Amino acid sequence: MNEIPVYLFTGFMDSGKTTLVKETLFDDGFTEGGRSVVICCEDGDVEYDEEELKKINARLVMVENEEDFTEEFLNKVQAEYLPEQVFIEYNGTWGMGTLMDMELPKHWVIVQQLATVDATTFDMYLANMRTMVMEQLFQADVVIFNRCDDSTDKGKCRRNVKAQNRKAQLVFEREDGSLDERPEELPFDLSADVIEITDADYAIWYMDCMDNPKKYEGKKVSFLALVYNPEKLKKGVFVPGRFAMTCCIEDVTFIGFKCKYVDEDKIPHKSWINITAEVHVEFAREYKGKGPVLYPVSIEPAEKPEDELVYFS
């Protein structure tokens, strides 16, 4: 039997999940010639028309309670409908582990996970339910921020998602469904002879430089860094960076750049430095491809800052 693709849609209620599923079913030709099942785990403002679904050989199965969403239930769906593809609209208040930890019916394979976010409420949810929000986005292949307007801070949206899910593709849509193609504003001057990166901007710069390294090719940057340079590290290389936090102390991680320097043995491990370096885009095993590699112009000892952490918010 062939693989049965499962398309998983996550996000809070009224974030646009049902609309996205319907667009996928009716507009993108996903259902041509195959039996489809839509498993809907919540009732939102937008509803499915079962008669319209039947016209494209699709059936709707509703699940009201999280305790009913079980391996046994999914196996019954498989046995009754024999789908050739499955669309799951998951409830935004249910734990993702309920789904991710279960064994799906034989031949069912999650091939794509899409998450929808209402840009107008994203800040509120981050402030009050950050862990729950990030659980919805953590494994998404595509994150769609809809209802964007000129006040939407696209950079903040990107940083918060990318801090937890580097592989995610982000899409920004305006109220009318068109793409929001406004450039993301950066809090530092890319045209300066030396780009000064403050502690407040380090995480922003790190994300932008890792995602768009060609933008920084040949540019000089200056920042305060903690040195990662243990004896096991390859000679001629060290990593200047900072410990960064997204939402809580448990998710603190070190984010830094590969730096080539012939006198790296003179830079003590865990020391603090002010570094000015030129950025070049090169293949690096550490990046599993091309990425930003720093070449120091100057390195000066520095004092440990009062707050050693930088933040993705």
PDB file of C-alpha atoms in Angstrom:
ATOM      1  CA  MET A   1       0.000   0.000   0.000  1.00  0.00           C
ATOM      2  CA  ASN A   2       1.227   3.509  -0.844  1.00  0.00           C
ATOM      3  CA  GLU A   3       2.035   6.123   1.752  1.00  0.00           C
ATOM      4  CA  ILE A   4      -1.004   8.139   2.888  1.00  0.00           C
ATOM      5  CA  PRO A   5       0.043  11.790   3.254  1.00  0.00           C
ATOM      6  CA  VAL A   6      -1.222  13.652   6.310  1.00  0.00           C
ATOM      7  CA  TYR A   7      -1.357  17.463   6.272  1.00  0.00           C
ATOM      8  CA  LEU A   8      -1.424  18.915   9.777  1.00  0.00           C
ATOM      9  CA  PHE A   9      -2.816  22.386  10.460  1.00  0.00           C
ATOM     10  CA  THR A  10      -2.114  23.969  13.869  1.00  0.00           C
ATOM     11  CA  GLY A  11      -2.843  27.305  15.519  1.00  0.00           C
ATOM     12  CA  PHE A  12      -5.309  28.862  17.932  1.00  0.00           C
ATOM     13  CA  MET A  13      -9.027  29.163  17.217  1.00  0.00           C
ATOM     14  CA  ASP A  14      -9.890  31.957  14.775  1.00  0.00           C
ATOM     15  CA  SER A  15      -6.307  32.110  13.501  1.00  0.00           C
ATOM     16  CA  GLY A  16      -7.431  31.037  10.022  1.00  0.00           C
ATOM     17  CA  LYS A  17      -6.916  27.252  10.080  1.00  0.00           C
ATOM     18  CA  THR A  18     -10.270  26.300   8.559  1.00  0.00           C
ATOM     19  CA  THR A  19      -9.950  28.920   5.825  1.00  0.00           C
ATOM     20  CA  LEU A  20      -6.475  27.602   4.980  1.00  0.00           C
ATOM     21  CA  VAL A  21      -7.694  23.984   4.870  1.00  0.00           C
ATOM     22  CA  LYS A  22     -10.586  24.959   2.583  1.00  0.00           C
ATOM     23  CA  GLU A  23      -8.281  26.924   0.283  1.00  0.00           C
ATOM     24  CA  THR A  24      -5.965  23.932   0.110  1.00  0.00           C
ATOM     25  CA  LEU A  25      -8.817  21.547  -0.663  1.00  0.00           C
ATOM     26  CA  PHE A  26     -10.718  23.643  -3.194  1.00  0.00           C
ATOM     27  CA  ASP A  27      -8.178  25.998  -4.738  1.00  0.00           C
ATOM     28  CA  ASP A  28      -4.906  24.106  -4.830  1.00  0.00           C
ATOM     29  CA  GLY A  29      -6.090  20.913  -6.505  1.00  0.00           C
ATOM     30  CA  PHE A  30      -5.005  18.668  -3.642  1.00  0.00           C
ATOM     31  CA  THR A  31      -8.058  16.455  -3.896  1.00  0.00           C
ATOM     32  CA  GLU A  32      -8.051  15.663  -7.602  1.00  0.00           C
ATOM     33  CA  GLY A  33      -8.765  11.989  -8.091  1.00  0.00           C
ATOM     34  CA  GLY A  34      -8.359  10.894  -4.475  1.00  0.00           C
ATOM     35  CA  ARG A  35     -10.444  10.225  -1.374  1.00  0.00           C
ATOM     36  CA  SER A  36      -9.812  12.782   1.337  1.00  0.00           C
ATOM     37  CA  VAL A  37     -10.737  12.976   4.993  1.00  0.00           C
ATOM     38  CA  VAL A  38     -10.791  16.205   6.997  1.00  0.00           C
ATOM     39  CA  ILE A  39     -10.471  15.606  10.737  1.00  0.00           C
ATOM     40  CA  CYS A  40     -11.605  18.794  12.475  1.00  0.00           C
ATOM     41  CA  CYS A  41     -10.916  19.140  16.188  1.00  0.00           C
ATOM     42  CA  GLU A  42     -12.700  22.417  16.933  1.00  0.00           C
ATOM     43  CA  ASP A  43     -15.636  24.579  15.832  1.00  0.00           C
ATOM     44  CA  GLY A  44     -14.566  28.023  14.674  1.00  0.00           C
ATOM     45  CA  ASP A  45     -16.328  30.960  13.035  1.00  0.00           C
ATOM     46  CA  VAL A  46     -15.663  29.437   9.601  1.00  0.00           C
ATOM     47  CA  GLU A  47     -17.376  26.107   8.982  1.00  0.00           C
ATOM     48  CA  TYR A  48     -17.115  23.301   6.430  1.00  0.00           C
ATOM     49  CA  ASP A  49     -19.934  22.609   3.988  1.00  0.00           C
ATOM     50  CA  GLU A  50     -20.228  18.819   3.928  1.00  0.00           C
ATOM     51  CA  GLU A  51     -22.139  18.841   0.644  1.00  0.00           C
ATOM     52  CA  GLU A  52     -19.381  20.875  -0.996  1.00  0.00           C
ATOM     53  CA  LEU A  53     -16.787  18.488   0.436  1.00  0.00           C
ATOM     54  CA  LYS A  54     -18.601  15.508  -1.088  1.00  0.00           C
ATOM     55  CA  LYS A  55     -18.263  17.110  -4.520  1.00  0.00           C
ATOM     56  CA  ILE A  56     -14.493  16.752  -4.266  1.00  0.00           C
ATOM     57  CA  ASN A  57     -14.676  13.269  -2.737  1.00  0.00           C
ATOM     58  CA  ALA A  58     -13.859  14.497   0.761  1.00  0.00           C
ATOM     59  CA  ARG A  59     -15.489  13.611   4.079  1.00  0.00           C
ATOM     60  CA  LEU A  60     -15.585  15.532   7.354  1.00  0.00           C
ATOM     61  CA  VAL A  61     -14.982  13.884  10.735  1.00  0.00           C
ATOM     62  CA  MET A  62     -15.458  16.019  13.868  1.00  0.00           C
ATOM     63  CA  VAL A  63     -13.711  15.432  17.221  1.00  0.00           C
ATOM     64  CA  GLU A  64     -14.984  17.461  20.163  1.00  0.00           C
ATOM     65  CA  ASN A  65     -12.857  16.232  23.068  1.00  0.00           C
ATOM     66  CA  GLU A  66      -9.118  15.710  23.361  1.00  0.00           C
ATOM     67  CA  GLU A  67      -9.632  12.377  25.139  1.00  0.00           C
ATOM     68  CA  ASP A  68     -11.478  11.124  22.038  1.00  0.00           C
ATOM     69  CA  PHE A  69      -8.525  11.883  19.776  1.00  0.00           C
ATOM     70  CA  THR A  70      -6.826   8.497  20.149  1.00  0.00           C
ATOM     71  CA  GLU A  71      -4.993   5.917  18.094  1.00  0.00           C
ATOM     72  CA  GLU A  72      -8.160   3.801  18.141  1.00  0.00           C
ATOM     73  CA  PHE A  73     -10.198   6.713  16.757  1.00  0.00           C
ATOM     74  CA  LEU A  74      -7.747   7.353  13.921  1.00  0.00           C
ATOM     75  CA  ASN A  75      -7.666   3.659  13.028  1.00  0.00           C
ATOM     76  CA  LYS A  76     -11.480   3.689  12.824  1.00  0.00           C
ATOM     77  CA  VAL A  77     -11.270   6.664  10.441  1.00  0.00           C
ATOM     78  CA  GLN A  78      -8.838   4.709   8.286  1.00  0.00           C
ATOM     79  CA  ALA A  79     -11.024   1.598   8.264  1.00  0.00           C
ATOM     80  CA  GLU A  80     -14.263   3.448   7.499  1.00  0.00           C
ATOM     81  CA  TYR A  81     -13.120   5.962   4.889  1.00  0.00           C
ATOM     82  CA  LEU A  82      -9.971   4.402   3.360  1.00  0.00           C
ATOM     83  CA  PRO A  83      -8.555   7.869   2.659  1.00  0.00           C
ATOM     84  CA  GLU A  84      -5.828   8.548   0.150  1.00  0.00           C
ATOM     85  CA  GLN A  85      -4.893  11.729   2.012  1.00  0.00           C
ATOM     86  CA  VAL A  86      -5.774  13.205   5.389  1.00  0.00           C
ATOM     87  CA  PHE A  87      -6.142  16.780   6.583  1.00  0.00           C
ATOM     88  CA  ILE A  88      -6.049  17.319  10.362  1.00  0.00           C
ATOM     89  CA  GLU A  89      -7.211  20.655  11.740  1.00  0.00           C
ATOM     90  CA  TYR A  90      -5.833  20.361  15.266  1.00  0.00           C
ATOM     91  CA  ASN A  91      -7.272  22.102  18.301  1.00  0.00           C
ATOM     92  CA  GLY A  92      -5.017  24.963  19.409  1.00  0.00           C
ATOM     93  CA  THR A  93      -5.634  24.292  23.105  1.00  0.00           C
ATOM     94  CA  TRP A  94      -4.728  20.603  22.960  1.00  0.00           C
ATOM     95  CA  GLY A  95      -1.184  19.524  23.775  1.00  0.00           C
ATOM     96  CA  MET A  96       0.828  18.737  20.656  1.00  0.00           C
ATOM     97  CA  GLY A  97       2.194  15.682  22.450  1.00  0.00           C
ATOM     98  CA  THR A  98      -1.252  14.080  22.235  1.00  0.00           C
ATOM     99  CA  LEU A  99      -0.730  13.803  18.495  1.00  0.00           C
ATOM    100  CA  MET A 100       3.045  13.620  18.149  1.00  0.00           C
ATOM    101  CA  ASP A 101       3.446  10.804  20.697  1.00  0.00           C
ATOM    102  CA  MET A 102       0.798   8.517  19.216  1.00  0.00           C
ATOM    103  CA  GLU A 103       1.295   5.869  16.587  1.00  0.00           C
ATOM    104  CA  LEU A 104      -0.600   6.888  13.462  1.00  0.00           C
ATOM    105  CA  PRO A 105      -2.508   4.327  11.382  1.00  0.00           C
ATOM    106  CA  LYS A 106      -0.372   2.204   9.104  1.00  0.00           C
ATOM    107  CA  HIS A 107       0.936   4.124   6.080  1.00  0.00           C
ATOM    108  CA  TRP A 108      -0.148   7.508   7.491  1.00  0.00           C
ATOM    109  CA  VAL A 109       2.787   9.935   7.297  1.00  0.00           C
ATOM    110  CA  ILE A 110       2.751  13.616   8.289  1.00  0.00           C
ATOM    111  CA  VAL A 111       4.279  15.196   5.187  1.00  0.00           C
ATOM    112  CA  GLN A 112       3.643  18.848   6.001  1.00  0.00           C
ATOM    113  CA  GLN A 113       2.704  20.893   9.046  1.00  0.00           C
ATOM    114  CA  LEU A 114       1.270  24.356   8.573  1.00  0.00           C
ATOM    115  CA  ALA A 115       0.587  26.809  11.401  1.00  0.00           C
ATOM    116  CA  THR A 116      -1.624  29.880  11.244  1.00  0.00           C
ATOM    117  CA  VAL A 117      -1.205  32.949  13.449  1.00  0.00           C
ATOM    118  CA  ASP A 118      -3.452  35.986  13.819  1.00  0.00           C
ATOM    119  CA  ALA A 119      -0.892  38.799  13.702  1.00  0.00           C
ATOM    120  CA  THR A 120      -3.243  41.132  15.591  1.00  0.00           C
ATOM    121  CA  THR A 121      -3.235  38.921  18.714  1.00  0.00           C
ATOM    122  CA  PHE A 122       0.264  37.430  18.514  1.00  0.00           C
ATOM    123  CA  ASP A 123       1.822  39.816  21.058  1.00  0.00           C
ATOM    124  CA  MET A 124      -0.999  39.187  23.543  1.00  0.00           C
ATOM    125  CA  TYR A 125      -0.662  35.422  23.272  1.00  0.00           C
ATOM    126  CA  LEU A 126       3.134  35.663  23.572  1.00  0.00           C
ATOM    127  CA  ALA A 127       2.804  37.692  26.755  1.00  0.00           C
ATOM    128  CA  ASN A 128       0.265  35.368  28.376  1.00  0.00           C
ATOM    129  CA  MET A 129       0.642  31.916  26.804  1.00  0.00           C
ATOM    130  CA  ARG A 130       4.076  31.861  25.193  1.00  0.00           C
ATOM    131  CA  THR A 131       4.760  28.163  25.839  1.00  0.00           C
ATOM    132  CA  MET A 132       1.421  27.108  24.347  1.00  0.00           C
ATOM    133  CA  VAL A 133       1.933  29.381  21.335  1.00  0.00           C
ATOM    134  CA  MET A 134       5.407  28.056  20.631  1.00  0.00           C
ATOM    135  CA  GLU A 135       4.254  24.455  20.944  1.00  0.00           C
ATOM    136  CA  GLN A 136       1.913  25.105  18.008  1.00  0.00           C
ATOM    137  CA  LEU A 137       4.764  26.511  15.902  1.00  0.00           C
ATOM    138  CA  PHE A 138       7.701  24.379  17.034  1.00  0.00           C
ATOM    139  CA  GLN A 139       7.623  21.793  14.224  1.00  0.00           C
ATOM    140  CA  ALA A 140       5.737  23.717  11.542  1.00  0.00           C
ATOM    141  CA  ASP A 141       7.172  23.701   8.036  1.00  0.00           C
ATOM    142  CA  VAL A 142       5.264  26.885   7.174  1.00  0.00           C
ATOM    143  CA  VAL A 143       3.999  29.578   9.571  1.00  0.00           C
ATOM    144  CA  ILE A 144       1.420  31.952   8.102  1.00  0.00           C
ATOM    145  CA  PHE A 145       0.892  35.280   9.859  1.00  0.00           C
ATOM    146  CA  ASN A 146      -2.422  36.607   8.574  1.00  0.00           C
ATOM    147  CA  ARG A 147      -4.326  39.872   9.149  1.00  0.00           C
ATOM    148  CA  CYS A 148      -1.086  41.845   8.974  1.00  0.00           C
ATOM    149  CA  ASP A 149      -1.195  45.629   8.623  1.00  0.00           C
ATOM    150  CA  ASP A 150       1.355  48.428   8.568  1.00  0.00           C
ATOM    151  CA  SER A 151       1.779  48.202  12.352  1.00  0.00           C
ATOM    152  CA  THR A 152       2.720  44.499  12.332  1.00  0.00           C
ATOM    153  CA  ASP A 153       6.280  44.033  13.589  1.00  0.00           C
ATOM    154  CA  LYS A 154       7.364  41.362  11.113  1.00  0.00           C
ATOM    155  CA  GLY A 155      10.866  41.244  12.570  1.00  0.00           C
ATOM    156  CA  LYS A 156       9.579  40.390  16.035  1.00  0.00           C
ATOM    157  CA  CYS A 157       7.320  37.693  14.580  1.00  0.00           C
ATOM    158  CA  ARG A 158      10.224  36.180  12.662  1.00  0.00           C
ATOM    159  CA  ARG A 159      12.623  36.242  15.595  1.00  0.00           C
ATOM    160  CA  ASN A 160      10.199  34.571  17.979  1.00  0.00           C
ATOM    161  CA  VAL A 161       9.446  31.765  15.527  1.00  0.00           C
ATOM    162  CA  LYS A 162      13.000  31.270  14.276  1.00  0.00           C
ATOM    163  CA  ALA A 163      14.374  31.135  17.819  1.00  0.00           C
ATOM    164  CA  GLN A 164      12.427  27.888  18.277  1.00  0.00           C
ATOM    165  CA  ASN A 165      12.088  26.631  14.705  1.00  0.00           C
ATOM    166  CA  ARG A 166      14.902  27.593  12.324  1.00  0.00           C
ATOM    167  CA  LYS A 167      13.553  25.537   9.407  1.00  0.00           C
ATOM    168  CA  ALA A 168      10.155  27.212   9.263  1.00  0.00           C
ATOM    169  CA  GLN A 169       9.189  29.224   6.212  1.00  0.00           C
ATOM    170  CA  LEU A 170       7.327  32.387   7.218  1.00  0.00           C
ATOM    171  CA  VAL A 171       4.547  33.970   5.183  1.00  0.00           C
ATOM    172  CA  PHE A 172       2.931  37.318   5.995  1.00  0.00           C
ATOM    173  CA  GLU A 173      -0.549  38.027   4.621  1.00  0.00           C
ATOM    174  CA  ARG A 174      -2.621  41.194   4.835  1.00  0.00           C
ATOM    175  CA  GLU A 175      -6.341  41.339   5.643  1.00  0.00           C
ATOM    176  CA  ASP A 176      -7.270  41.090   1.953  1.00  0.00           C
ATOM    177  CA  GLY A 177      -5.178  37.933   1.482  1.00  0.00           C
ATOM    178  CA  SER A 178      -2.342  39.634  -0.407  1.00  0.00           C
ATOM    179  CA  LEU A 179       1.250  39.111   0.684  1.00  0.00           C
ATOM    180  CA  ASP A 180       2.718  41.696   3.024  1.00  0.00           C
ATOM    181  CA  GLU A 181       5.976  42.465   1.263  1.00  0.00           C
ATOM    182  CA  ARG A 182       7.128  45.364   3.412  1.00  0.00           C
ATOM    183  CA  PRO A 183      10.840  45.028   4.251  1.00  0.00           C
ATOM    184  CA  GLU A 184      11.582  44.183   7.867  1.00  0.00           C
ATOM    185  CA  GLU A 185      13.134  47.117   9.687  1.00  0.00           C
ATOM    186  CA  LEU A 186      16.413  46.503  11.498  1.00  0.00           C
ATOM    187  CA  PRO A 187      17.543  48.524  14.541  1.00  0.00           C
ATOM    188  CA  PHE A 188      21.080  49.059  13.220  1.00  0.00           C
ATOM    189  CA  ASP A 189      22.586  50.836  10.215  1.00  0.00           C
ATOM    190  CA  LEU A 190      23.588  48.404   7.468  1.00  0.00           C
ATOM    191  CA  SER A 191      25.211  51.217   5.494  1.00  0.00           C
ATOM    192  CA  ALA A 192      27.653  52.199   8.273  1.00  0.00           C
ATOM    193  CA  ASP A 193      31.381  51.608   7.765  1.00  0.00           C
ATOM    194  CA  VAL A 194      31.215  49.470  10.912  1.00  0.00           C
ATOM    195  CA  ILE A 195      27.832  48.120  11.997  1.00  0.00           C
ATOM    196  CA  GLU A 196      27.590  48.582  15.765  1.00  0.00           C
ATOM    197  CA  ILE A 197      25.612  45.727  17.350  1.00  0.00           C
ATOM    198  CA  THR A 198      24.362  46.480  20.864  1.00  0.00           C
ATOM    199  CA  ASP A 199      23.412  43.818  23.405  1.00  0.00           C
ATOM    200  CA  ALA A 200      19.753  44.653  22.783  1.00  0.00           C
ATOM    201  CA  ASP A 201      20.197  44.029  19.054  1.00  0.00           C
ATOM    202  CA  TYR A 202      22.528  41.023  19.098  1.00  0.00           C
ATOM    203  CA  ALA A 203      19.807  38.362  18.807  1.00  0.00           C
ATOM    204  CA  ILE A 204      18.088  40.356  16.043  1.00  0.00           C
ATOM    205  CA  TRP A 205      21.355  40.633  14.123  1.00  0.00           C
ATOM    206  CA  TYR A 206      22.197  36.963  14.685  1.00  0.00           C
ATOM    207  CA  MET A 207      18.888  35.797  13.226  1.00  0.00           C
ATOM    208  CA  ASP A 208      19.074  38.161  10.268  1.00  0.00           C
ATOM    209  CA  CYS A 209      22.696  37.313   9.508  1.00  0.00           C
ATOM    210  CA  MET A 210      22.067  33.559   9.677  1.00  0.00           C
ATOM    211  CA  ASP A 211      18.939  33.814   7.511  1.00  0.00           C
ATOM    212  CA  ASN A 212      20.345  36.371   5.042  1.00  0.00           C
ATOM    213  CA  PRO A 213      24.144  36.017   5.147  1.00  0.00           C
ATOM    214  CA  LYS A 214      24.687  37.516   1.680  1.00  0.00           C
ATOM    215  CA  LYS A 215      23.316  40.812   3.017  1.00  0.00           C
ATOM    216  CA  TYR A 216      26.417  41.055   5.240  1.00  0.00           C
ATOM    217  CA  GLU A 217      29.082  39.892   2.772  1.00  0.00           C
ATOM    218  CA  GLY A 218      32.167  42.123   3.138  1.00  0.00           C
ATOM    219  CA  LYS A 219      30.614  44.267   5.885  1.00  0.00           C
ATOM    220  CA  LYS A 220      32.307  45.000   9.198  1.00  0.00           C
ATOM    221  CA  VAL A 221      30.477  44.445  12.468  1.00  0.00           C
ATOM    222  CA  SER A 222      31.391  45.234  16.060  1.00  0.00           C
ATOM    223  CA  PHE A 223      29.911  43.660  19.194  1.00  0.00           C
ATOM    224  CA  LEU A 224      30.552  42.476  22.735  1.00  0.00           C
ATOM    225  CA  ALA A 225      31.054  38.708  22.835  1.00  0.00           C
ATOM    226  CA  LEU A 226      31.661  35.787  25.136  1.00  0.00           C
ATOM    227  CA  VAL A 227      34.372  33.508  23.751  1.00  0.00           C
ATOM    228  CA  TYR A 228      33.820  29.818  23.110  1.00  0.00           C
ATOM    229  CA  ASN A 229      37.316  28.408  22.593  1.00  0.00           C
ATOM    230  CA  PRO A 230      37.866  25.080  24.375  1.00  0.00           C
ATOM    231  CA  GLU A 231      40.988  23.044  23.646  1.00  0.00           C
ATOM    232  CA  LYS A 232      38.999  20.533  21.570  1.00  0.00           C
ATOM    233  CA  LEU A 233      38.061  23.225  19.031  1.00  0.00           C
ATOM    234  CA  LYS A 234      39.865  23.205  15.700  1.00  0.00           C
ATOM    235  CA  LYS A 235      43.024  25.317  15.626  1.00  0.00           C
ATOM    236  CA  GLY A 236      42.643  28.714  14.019  1.00  0.00           C
ATOM    237  CA  VAL A 237      38.960  28.893  14.910  1.00  0.00           C
ATOM    238  CA  PHE A 238      36.951  30.223  17.854  1.00  0.00           C
ATOM    239  CA  VAL A 239      33.319  31.242  18.342  1.00  0.00           C
ATOM    240  CA  PRO A 240      32.335  34.692  19.645  1.00  0.00           C
ATOM    241  CA  GLY A 241      28.709  34.800  20.730  1.00  0.00           C
ATOM    242  CA  ARG A 242      26.186  35.293  23.511  1.00  0.00           C
ATOM    243  CA  PHE A 243      23.795  33.253  25.605  1.00  0.00           C
ATOM    244  CA  ALA A 244      20.280  34.071  24.437  1.00  0.00           C
ATOM    245  CA  MET A 245      16.887  33.490  26.039  1.00  0.00           C
ATOM    246  CA  THR A 246      13.524  33.282  24.300  1.00  0.00           C
ATOM    247  CA  CYS A 247      10.959  32.897  27.076  1.00  0.00           C
ATOM    248  CA  CYS A 248      12.432  31.230  30.170  1.00  0.00           C
ATOM    249  CA  ILE A 249      15.736  30.205  31.702  1.00  0.00           C
ATOM    250  CA  GLU A 250      15.260  26.611  30.522  1.00  0.00           C
ATOM    251  CA  ASP A 251      15.580  27.632  26.866  1.00  0.00           C
ATOM    252  CA  VAL A 252      18.822  29.635  27.167  1.00  0.00           C
ATOM    253  CA  THR A 253      21.207  28.698  24.359  1.00  0.00           C
ATOM    254  CA  PHE A 254      24.570  29.936  23.082  1.00  0.00           C
ATOM    255  CA  ILE A 255      24.385  31.628  19.678  1.00  0.00           C
ATOM    256  CA  GLY A 256      27.600  32.553  17.946  1.00  0.00           C
ATOM    257  CA  PHE A 257      29.501  32.642  14.668  1.00  0.00           C
ATOM    258  CA  LYS A 258      32.430  30.707  13.310  1.00  0.00           C
ATOM    259  CA  CYS A 259      35.448  33.003  13.471  1.00  0.00           C
ATOM    260  CA  LYS A 260      38.771  32.301  11.722  1.00  0.00           C
ATOM    261  CA  TYR A 261      41.769  33.746  13.537  1.00  0.00           C
ATOM    262  CA  VAL A 262      45.389  32.580  13.395  1.00  0.00           C
ATOM    263  CA  ASP A 263      46.054  33.682  16.985  1.00  0.00           C
ATOM    264  CA  GLU A 264      42.963  32.012  18.437  1.00  0.00           C
ATOM    265  CA  ASP A 265      45.132  30.349  21.111  1.00  0.00           C
ATOM    266  CA  LYS A 266      45.648  33.819  22.623  1.00  0.00           C
ATOM    267  CA  ILE A 267      41.900  34.277  23.155  1.00  0.00           C
ATOM    268  CA  PRO A 268      40.974  32.542  26.446  1.00  0.00           C
ATOM    269  CA  HIS A 269      37.926  30.316  26.600  1.00  0.00           C
ATOM    270  CA  LYS A 270      34.960  32.010  28.368  1.00  0.00           C
ATOM    271  CA  SER A 271      36.635  35.428  28.240  1.00  0.00           C
ATOM    272  CA  TRP A 272      34.800  38.593  27.203  1.00  0.00           C
ATOM    273  CA  ILE A 273      35.947  40.603  24.194  1.00  0.00           C
ATOM    274  CA  ASN A 274      34.968  43.542  22.036  1.00  0.00           C
ATOM    275  CA  ILE A 275      35.388  42.261  18.496  1.00  0.00           C
ATOM    276  CA  THR A 276      35.259  44.036  15.166  1.00  0.00           C
ATOM    277  CA  ALA A 277      35.230  41.611  12.260  1.00  0.00           C
ATOM    278  CA  GLU A 278      34.566  41.397   8.556  1.00  0.00           C
ATOM    279  CA  VAL A 279      31.849  38.995   7.442  1.00  0.00           C
ATOM    280  CA  HIS A 280      32.317  36.579   4.559  1.00  0.00           C
ATOM    281  CA  VAL A 281      29.895  33.942   3.338  1.00  0.00           C
ATOM    282  CA  GLU A 282      31.654  30.588   3.095  1.00  0.00           C
ATOM    283  CA  PHE A 283      30.961  26.893   3.340  1.00  0.00           C
ATOM    284  CA  ALA A 284      31.297  25.762   6.938  1.00  0.00           C
ATOM    285  CA  ARG A 285      30.732  22.287   8.279  1.00  0.00           C
ATOM    286  CA  GLU A 286      29.275  23.815  11.406  1.00  0.00           C
ATOM    287  CA  TYR A 287      26.501  25.412   9.320  1.00  0.00           C
ATOM    288  CA  LYS A 288      26.018  22.319   7.127  1.00  0.00           C
ATOM    289  CA  GLY A 289      26.401  24.621   4.149  1.00  0.00           C
ATOM    290  CA  LYS A 290      27.275  28.234   3.461  1.00  0.00           C
ATOM    291  CA  GLY A 291      27.005  30.771   6.236  1.00  0.00           C
ATOM    292  CA  PRO A 292      28.621  33.859   7.809  1.00  0.00           C
ATOM    293  CA  VAL A 293      32.259  33.444   8.850  1.00  0.00           C
ATOM    294  CA  LEU A 294      33.961  36.236  10.777  1.00  0.00           C
ATOM    295  CA  TYR A 295      37.499  37.502  10.166  1.00  0.00           C
ATOM    296  CA  PRO A 296      38.659  39.735  13.049  1.00  0.00           C
ATOM    297  CA  VAL A 297      39.891  43.258  12.361  1.00  0.00           C
ATOM    298  CA  SER A 298      40.436  43.983  16.052  1.00  0.00           C
ATOM    299  CA  ILE A 299      39.919  42.171  19.352  1.00  0.00           C
ATOM    300  CA  GLU A 300      40.075  43.891  22.730  1.00  0.00           C
ATOM    301  CA  PRO A 301      39.504  42.441  26.231  1.00  0.00           C
ATOM    302  CA  ALA A 302      36.191  43.517  27.758  1.00  0.00           C
ATOM    303  CA  GLU A 303      34.392  43.454  31.085  1.00  0.00           C
ATOM    304  CA  LYS A 304      31.568  41.010  31.693  1.00  0.00           C
ATOM    305  CA  PRO A 305      28.255  42.871  31.266  1.00  0.00           C
ATOM    306  CA  GLU A 306      25.796  43.249  34.122  1.00  0.00           C
ATOM    307  CA  ASP A 307      23.310  41.086  32.203  1.00  0.00           C
ATOM    308  CA  GLU A 308      25.082  38.290  30.355  1.00  0.00           C
ATOM    309  CA  LEU A 309      21.952  37.287  28.429  1.00  0.00           C
ATOM    310  CA  VAL A 310      20.536  38.699  25.216  1.00  0.00           C
ATOM    311  CA  TYR A 311      16.906  38.267  24.213  1.00  0.00           C
ATOM    312  CA  PHE A 312      14.974  37.278  21.088  1.00  0.00           C
ATOM    313  CA  SER A 313      11.886  39.390  21.848  1.00  0.00           C
TER     314      SER A 313
END
